[in-house]
Amino acid sequence: MPDFDNNYSKFVEEYMAIFEPLFQKAFEVSKFNLIMTMLAVRGVSDDGWNPFENTEDVFEEVYKQQSKFRGSLGFNINLWMYLHLIECSEHYEIVANLLNTAKGKDYIVANHVNKKFANLKVEQKIDKLKSIAKSTDFENVSVPFEEAFDNRLRNAIGHGDYAIKSSDRAGVTIADDSGFPTIYDLQKTNDLVNRSVAPHVVIRSILNQFSACYTMSELITSSPVVCNVTPIHIKLK
């Protein structure tokens, strides 16, 4: 297959500049809500109930084994990882609650569900982030997700309506019901995959940085909503 530019490091740098200030602002406004976000509190839970931990584990394992995947198998696995990462609700929930905290609002268990508590589609999650970020200093937080999301590629991967093209104009052939088959060349496909990976890597990295801050016991003030209006002091260990 022909060569292409690997822009992964560039995307990581761009997205770090977007997400890091938001984390810092949330930390300054409410350590309690930031910790709720870091713990991904979703109500009653038990071991093995955290989807973000599963995404982290899958991501690490896939890229640890990357050198073992040859030819089209490696290409397919990267596409499946793309689908997983752009659909992963936890990325959107983390950013939404960072925004809520930065705005002085409380942690919300589920930001991206409809009135029937069903998960929103990816494009709806992006629109929701835009809505929450409106009139803040963080209106660009939806950009990484917008740049990674390609509805036609997402649907083609999810429905198996694609093929790997290795000759002539190499890339991904999408043969769906949206029209005449089209080819996403290697550069476009690689950029989309890397744009989906970069936000995950950046968010995970910053979460780990803030988690590492808590090496000693500390008293923090809880959210009024969590403790029946009257905030209490919680000792972190």
mmCIF file of C-alpha atoms in Angstrom:
data_model
loop_
_atom_site.group_PDB
_atom_site.id
_atom_site.type_symbol
_atom_site.label_atom_id
_atom_site.label_comp_id
_atom_site.label_asym_id
_atom_site.label_seq_id
_atom_site.Cartn_x
_atom_site.Cartn_y
_atom_site.Cartn_z
ATOM 1 C CA MET A 1 0.000 0.000 0.000
ATOM 2 C CA PRO A 2 1.225 3.571 -0.716
ATOM 3 C CA ASP A 3 2.677 5.791 1.983
ATOM 4 C CA PHE A 4 0.676 8.416 3.846
ATOM 5 C CA ASP A 5 1.371 11.027 6.508
ATOM 6 C CA ASN A 6 0.798 9.867 10.087
ATOM 7 C CA ASN A 7 -0.715 12.894 11.837
ATOM 8 C CA TYR A 8 -1.414 11.170 15.153
ATOM 9 C CA SER A 9 1.071 13.207 17.232
ATOM 10 C CA LYS A 10 -0.255 16.425 15.739
ATOM 11 C CA PHE A 11 -3.834 15.517 16.695
ATOM 12 C CA VAL A 12 -2.803 14.586 20.239
ATOM 13 C CA GLU A 13 -1.081 17.946 20.641
ATOM 14 C CA GLU A 14 -4.112 19.830 19.284
ATOM 15 C CA TYR A 15 -6.579 18.013 21.516
ATOM 16 C CA MET A 16 -4.410 18.290 24.615
ATOM 17 C CA ALA A 17 -4.548 22.068 24.157
ATOM 18 C CA ILE A 18 -8.363 21.834 24.046
ATOM 19 C CA PHE A 19 -9.054 19.443 26.934
ATOM 20 C CA GLU A 20 -6.348 20.324 29.471
ATOM 21 C CA PRO A 21 -7.700 23.821 30.298
ATOM 22 C CA LEU A 22 -11.188 22.349 30.794
ATOM 23 C CA PHE A 23 -9.892 19.770 33.287
ATOM 24 C CA GLN A 24 -7.972 22.485 35.122
ATOM 25 C CA LYS A 25 -11.028 24.734 35.345
ATOM 26 C CA ALA A 26 -13.178 21.877 36.683
ATOM 27 C CA PHE A 27 -10.483 21.108 39.270
ATOM 28 C CA GLU A 28 -10.505 24.732 40.424
ATOM 29 C CA VAL A 29 -14.310 24.942 40.649
ATOM 30 C CA SER A 30 -15.158 21.624 42.342
ATOM 31 C CA LYS A 31 -12.757 18.840 43.219
ATOM 32 C CA PHE A 32 -15.738 16.763 44.298
ATOM 33 C CA ASN A 33 -17.448 16.933 40.903
ATOM 34 C CA LEU A 34 -14.159 16.290 39.128
ATOM 35 C CA ILE A 35 -13.662 13.157 41.210
ATOM 36 C CA MET A 36 -17.239 12.046 40.461
ATOM 37 C CA THR A 37 -16.362 12.480 36.781
ATOM 38 C CA MET A 38 -13.105 10.576 37.153
ATOM 39 C CA LEU A 39 -14.901 7.722 38.921
ATOM 40 C CA ALA A 40 -17.652 7.715 36.262
ATOM 41 C CA VAL A 41 -20.371 7.477 38.912
ATOM 42 C CA ARG A 42 -23.517 6.132 37.226
ATOM 43 C CA GLY A 43 -25.555 5.163 40.293
ATOM 44 C CA VAL A 44 -25.443 1.674 41.810
ATOM 45 C CA SER A 45 -22.470 -0.223 40.398
ATOM 46 C CA ASP A 46 -20.130 -3.125 41.042
ATOM 47 C CA ASP A 47 -16.831 -4.478 39.804
ATOM 48 C CA GLY A 48 -16.844 -4.859 36.034
ATOM 49 C CA TRP A 49 -19.575 -2.251 35.472
ATOM 50 C CA ASN A 50 -17.379 0.570 34.156
ATOM 51 C CA PRO A 51 -17.469 0.762 30.330
ATOM 52 C CA PHE A 52 -14.574 3.233 30.226
ATOM 53 C CA GLU A 53 -12.293 0.753 31.990
ATOM 54 C CA ASN A 54 -13.246 -1.819 29.372
ATOM 55 C CA THR A 55 -12.482 0.641 26.564
ATOM 56 C CA GLU A 56 -9.095 1.362 28.142
ATOM 57 C CA ASP A 57 -8.322 -2.353 28.419
ATOM 58 C CA VAL A 58 -9.386 -3.110 24.844
ATOM 59 C CA PHE A 59 -7.465 -0.118 23.491
ATOM 60 C CA GLU A 60 -4.276 -1.089 25.338
ATOM 61 C CA GLU A 61 -4.480 -4.714 24.242
ATOM 62 C CA VAL A 62 -5.168 -3.890 20.587
ATOM 63 C CA TYR A 63 -2.238 -1.535 20.285
ATOM 64 C CA LYS A 64 0.058 -3.767 22.330
ATOM 65 C CA GLN A 65 -0.592 -6.545 19.805
ATOM 66 C CA GLN A 66 -0.546 -4.234 16.778
ATOM 67 C CA SER A 67 2.665 -5.646 15.294
ATOM 68 C CA LYS A 68 1.081 -9.104 15.126
ATOM 69 C CA PHE A 69 -1.730 -7.980 12.835
ATOM 70 C CA ARG A 70 -0.730 -8.354 9.205
ATOM 71 C CA GLY A 71 -2.193 -6.812 6.059
ATOM 72 C CA SER A 72 -5.926 -6.321 5.921
ATOM 73 C CA LEU A 73 -6.446 -7.794 9.419
ATOM 74 C CA GLY A 74 -4.597 -4.885 11.008
ATOM 75 C CA PHE A 75 -6.513 -2.440 8.832
ATOM 76 C CA ASN A 76 -9.845 -3.990 9.826
ATOM 77 C CA ILE A 77 -8.992 -3.971 13.529
ATOM 78 C CA ASN A 78 -8.128 -0.268 13.328
ATOM 79 C CA LEU A 79 -11.487 0.398 11.686
ATOM 80 C CA TRP A 80 -13.322 -1.569 14.382
ATOM 81 C CA MET A 81 -11.403 0.397 17.024
ATOM 82 C CA TYR A 82 -12.478 3.605 15.270
ATOM 83 C CA LEU A 83 -16.108 2.541 15.537
ATOM 84 C CA HIS A 84 -15.722 1.670 19.214
ATOM 85 C CA LEU A 85 -14.017 4.948 20.106
ATOM 86 C CA ILE A 86 -16.399 7.310 18.331
ATOM 87 C CA GLU A 87 -19.406 5.499 19.815
ATOM 88 C CA CYS A 88 -17.954 5.297 23.345
ATOM 89 C CA SER A 89 -20.419 7.237 25.512
ATOM 90 C CA GLU A 90 -17.952 7.751 28.350
ATOM 91 C CA HIS A 91 -15.823 10.235 26.411
ATOM 92 C CA TYR A 92 -18.855 12.451 25.882
ATOM 93 C CA GLU A 93 -20.022 12.012 29.493
ATOM 94 C CA ILE A 94 -16.622 12.960 30.897
ATOM 95 C CA VAL A 95 -16.407 16.128 28.810
ATOM 96 C CA ALA A 96 -20.053 17.040 29.526
ATOM 97 C CA ASN A 97 -19.520 16.797 33.274
ATOM 98 C CA LEU A 98 -16.293 18.771 33.082
ATOM 99 C CA LEU A 99 -18.319 21.479 31.354
ATOM 100 C CA ASN A 100 -21.090 21.242 33.958
ATOM 101 C CA THR A 101 -18.508 21.622 36.708
ATOM 102 C CA ALA A 102 -16.719 24.508 35.005
ATOM 103 C CA LYS A 103 -20.081 26.290 34.780
ATOM 104 C CA GLY A 104 -20.653 25.819 38.513
ATOM 105 C CA LYS A 105 -23.318 23.179 38.025
ATOM 106 C CA ASP A 106 -23.612 19.742 39.572
ATOM 107 C CA TYR A 107 -22.438 16.405 38.293
ATOM 108 C CA ILE A 108 -25.048 14.659 36.123
ATOM 109 C CA VAL A 109 -25.206 10.862 35.990
ATOM 110 C CA ALA A 110 -26.266 10.730 32.316
ATOM 111 C CA ASN A 111 -25.951 13.747 30.020
ATOM 112 C CA HIS A 112 -26.506 11.986 26.712
ATOM 113 C CA VAL A 113 -29.803 10.130 26.965
ATOM 114 C CA ASN A 114 -33.235 10.977 25.611
ATOM 115 C CA LYS A 115 -36.493 11.162 27.576
ATOM 116 C CA LYS A 116 -36.713 7.361 27.507
ATOM 117 C CA PHE A 117 -33.138 7.111 28.863
ATOM 118 C CA ALA A 118 -31.843 5.652 25.606
ATOM 119 C CA ASN A 119 -28.366 6.715 24.474
ATOM 120 C CA LEU A 120 -28.229 9.475 21.883
ATOM 121 C CA LYS A 121 -26.618 8.965 18.483
ATOM 122 C CA VAL A 122 -23.057 10.219 18.047
ATOM 123 C CA GLU A 123 -24.099 13.337 16.145
ATOM 124 C CA GLN A 124 -26.660 14.100 18.876
ATOM 125 C CA LYS A 125 -24.020 13.695 21.576
ATOM 126 C CA ILE A 126 -21.815 16.180 19.733
ATOM 127 C CA ASP A 127 -24.709 18.628 19.467
ATOM 128 C CA LYS A 128 -25.376 18.198 23.195
ATOM 129 C CA LEU A 129 -21.757 19.038 24.000
ATOM 130 C CA LYS A 130 -22.041 22.149 21.851
ATOM 131 C CA SER A 131 -25.176 23.147 23.748
ATOM 132 C CA ILE A 132 -23.574 22.649 27.169
ATOM 133 C CA ALA A 133 -20.408 24.490 26.118
ATOM 134 C CA LYS A 134 -22.273 27.469 24.666
ATOM 135 C CA SER A 135 -21.246 30.840 26.132
ATOM 136 C CA THR A 136 -18.264 29.338 27.975
ATOM 137 C CA ASP A 137 -14.543 29.574 27.287
ATOM 138 C CA PHE A 138 -14.646 25.963 26.124
ATOM 139 C CA GLU A 139 -16.854 26.055 23.038
ATOM 140 C CA ASN A 140 -14.158 24.192 21.093
ATOM 141 C CA VAL A 141 -14.427 20.966 23.163
ATOM 142 C CA SER A 142 -16.703 19.396 20.564
ATOM 143 C CA VAL A 143 -14.121 19.904 17.792
ATOM 144 C CA PRO A 144 -12.135 16.668 18.397
ATOM 145 C CA PHE A 145 -15.327 14.612 18.226
ATOM 146 C CA GLU A 146 -16.596 16.454 15.151
ATOM 147 C CA GLU A 147 -13.307 15.945 13.331
ATOM 148 C CA ALA A 148 -13.272 12.216 14.108
ATOM 149 C CA PHE A 149 -16.891 11.534 13.211
ATOM 150 C CA ASP A 150 -17.748 10.461 9.676
ATOM 151 C CA ASN A 151 -21.287 9.145 9.488
ATOM 152 C CA ARG A 152 -20.813 7.206 6.262
ATOM 153 C CA LEU A 153 -17.643 5.474 7.453
ATOM 154 C CA ARG A 154 -19.230 4.728 10.826
ATOM 155 C CA ASN A 155 -22.277 3.119 9.211
ATOM 156 C CA ALA A 156 -20.188 1.175 6.698
ATOM 157 C CA ILE A 157 -18.034 -0.335 9.449
ATOM 158 C CA GLY A 158 -21.015 -1.067 11.685
ATOM 159 C CA HIS A 159 -22.958 -2.795 8.906
ATOM 160 C CA GLY A 160 -20.008 -4.452 7.194
ATOM 161 C CA ASP A 161 -20.600 -2.391 4.041
ATOM 162 C CA TYR A 162 -16.939 -1.839 3.239
ATOM 163 C CA ALA A 163 -13.913 -3.583 1.772
ATOM 164 C CA ILE A 164 -10.163 -3.013 1.967
ATOM 165 C CA LYS A 165 -8.719 -1.915 -1.380
ATOM 166 C CA SER A 166 -4.974 -2.561 -1.694
ATOM 167 C CA SER A 167 -4.338 -1.838 -5.381
ATOM 168 C CA ASP A 168 -4.488 1.311 -7.497
ATOM 169 C CA ARG A 169 -6.170 3.891 -5.263
ATOM 170 C CA ALA A 170 -5.727 2.032 -1.968
ATOM 171 C CA GLY A 171 -8.028 2.625 0.965
ATOM 172 C CA VAL A 172 -11.519 1.656 2.089
ATOM 173 C CA THR A 173 -14.249 1.023 -0.454
ATOM 174 C CA ILE A 174 -17.659 1.879 0.962
ATOM 175 C CA ALA A 175 -20.500 0.086 -0.788
ATOM 176 C CA ASP A 176 -23.654 1.114 1.042
ATOM 177 C CA ASP A 177 -27.129 2.381 0.210
ATOM 178 C CA SER A 178 -26.015 6.033 0.264
ATOM 179 C CA GLY A 179 -25.152 6.027 -3.401
ATOM 180 C CA PHE A 180 -22.458 4.816 -5.777
ATOM 181 C CA PRO A 181 -19.553 3.034 -4.018
ATOM 182 C CA THR A 182 -16.835 5.444 -2.965
ATOM 183 C CA ILE A 183 -13.247 5.081 -1.822
ATOM 184 C CA TYR A 184 -11.830 6.691 1.298
ATOM 185 C CA ASP A 185 -8.116 6.866 0.487
ATOM 186 C CA LEU A 186 -5.469 5.850 3.004
ATOM 187 C CA GLN A 187 -4.743 9.414 4.131
ATOM 188 C CA LYS A 188 -8.381 10.213 4.856
ATOM 189 C CA THR A 189 -8.995 6.884 6.585
ATOM 190 C CA ASN A 190 -5.811 7.062 8.637
ATOM 191 C CA ASP A 191 -6.617 10.617 9.744
ATOM 192 C CA LEU A 192 -10.123 9.634 10.840
ATOM 193 C CA VAL A 193 -8.821 6.650 12.822
ATOM 194 C CA ASN A 194 -6.116 8.751 14.464
ATOM 195 C CA ARG A 195 -8.601 11.522 15.244
ATOM 196 C CA SER A 196 -10.738 8.966 17.086
ATOM 197 C CA VAL A 197 -7.738 7.623 19.002
ATOM 198 C CA ALA A 198 -6.286 11.015 19.986
ATOM 199 C CA PRO A 199 -9.183 12.216 22.215
ATOM 200 C CA HIS A 200 -9.200 8.893 24.065
ATOM 201 C CA VAL A 201 -5.455 9.036 24.675
ATOM 202 C CA VAL A 202 -5.602 12.690 25.771
ATOM 203 C CA ILE A 203 -8.588 12.258 28.102
ATOM 204 C CA ARG A 204 -7.103 9.107 29.629
ATOM 205 C CA SER A 205 -3.735 10.821 30.100
ATOM 206 C CA ILE A 206 -5.220 13.864 31.855
ATOM 207 C CA LEU A 207 -7.448 11.678 34.039
ATOM 208 C CA ASN A 208 -4.344 9.794 35.141
ATOM 209 C CA GLN A 209 -2.513 13.046 35.861
ATOM 210 C CA PHE A 210 -5.271 14.301 38.145
ATOM 211 C CA SER A 211 -5.688 10.899 39.797
ATOM 212 C CA ALA A 212 -1.990 11.003 40.666
ATOM 213 C CA CYS A 213 -2.558 14.263 42.578
ATOM 214 C CA TYR A 214 -4.340 12.393 45.353
ATOM 215 C CA THR A 215 -1.503 10.692 47.189
ATOM 216 C CA MET A 216 -2.542 11.862 50.684
ATOM 217 C CA SER A 217 -5.810 12.239 52.612
ATOM 218 C CA GLU A 218 -7.645 15.467 51.874
ATOM 219 C CA LEU A 219 -10.898 17.105 52.947
ATOM 220 C CA ILE A 220 -13.109 18.307 50.111
ATOM 221 C CA THR A 221 -16.610 19.787 50.023
ATOM 222 C CA SER A 222 -19.289 17.621 48.454
ATOM 223 C CA SER A 223 -22.003 18.708 46.073
ATOM 224 C CA PRO A 224 -25.247 19.984 47.703
ATOM 225 C CA VAL A 225 -27.303 17.714 45.450
ATOM 226 C CA VAL A 226 -25.482 14.569 46.544
ATOM 227 C CA CYS A 227 -25.882 15.293 50.241
ATOM 228 C CA ASN A 228 -29.475 16.548 50.386
ATOM 229 C CA VAL A 229 -28.675 20.239 49.894
ATOM 230 C CA THR A 230 -26.262 20.559 52.833
ATOM 231 C CA PRO A 231 -22.647 20.069 51.685
ATOM 232 C CA ILE A 232 -20.421 17.912 53.851
ATOM 233 C CA HIS A 233 -16.682 17.452 54.063
ATOM 234 C CA ILE A 234 -15.371 14.189 52.667
ATOM 235 C CA LYS A 235 -12.004 12.721 53.495
ATOM 236 C CA LEU A 236 -10.206 11.251 50.519
ATOM 237 C CA LYS A 237 -7.783 8.417 51.168
#
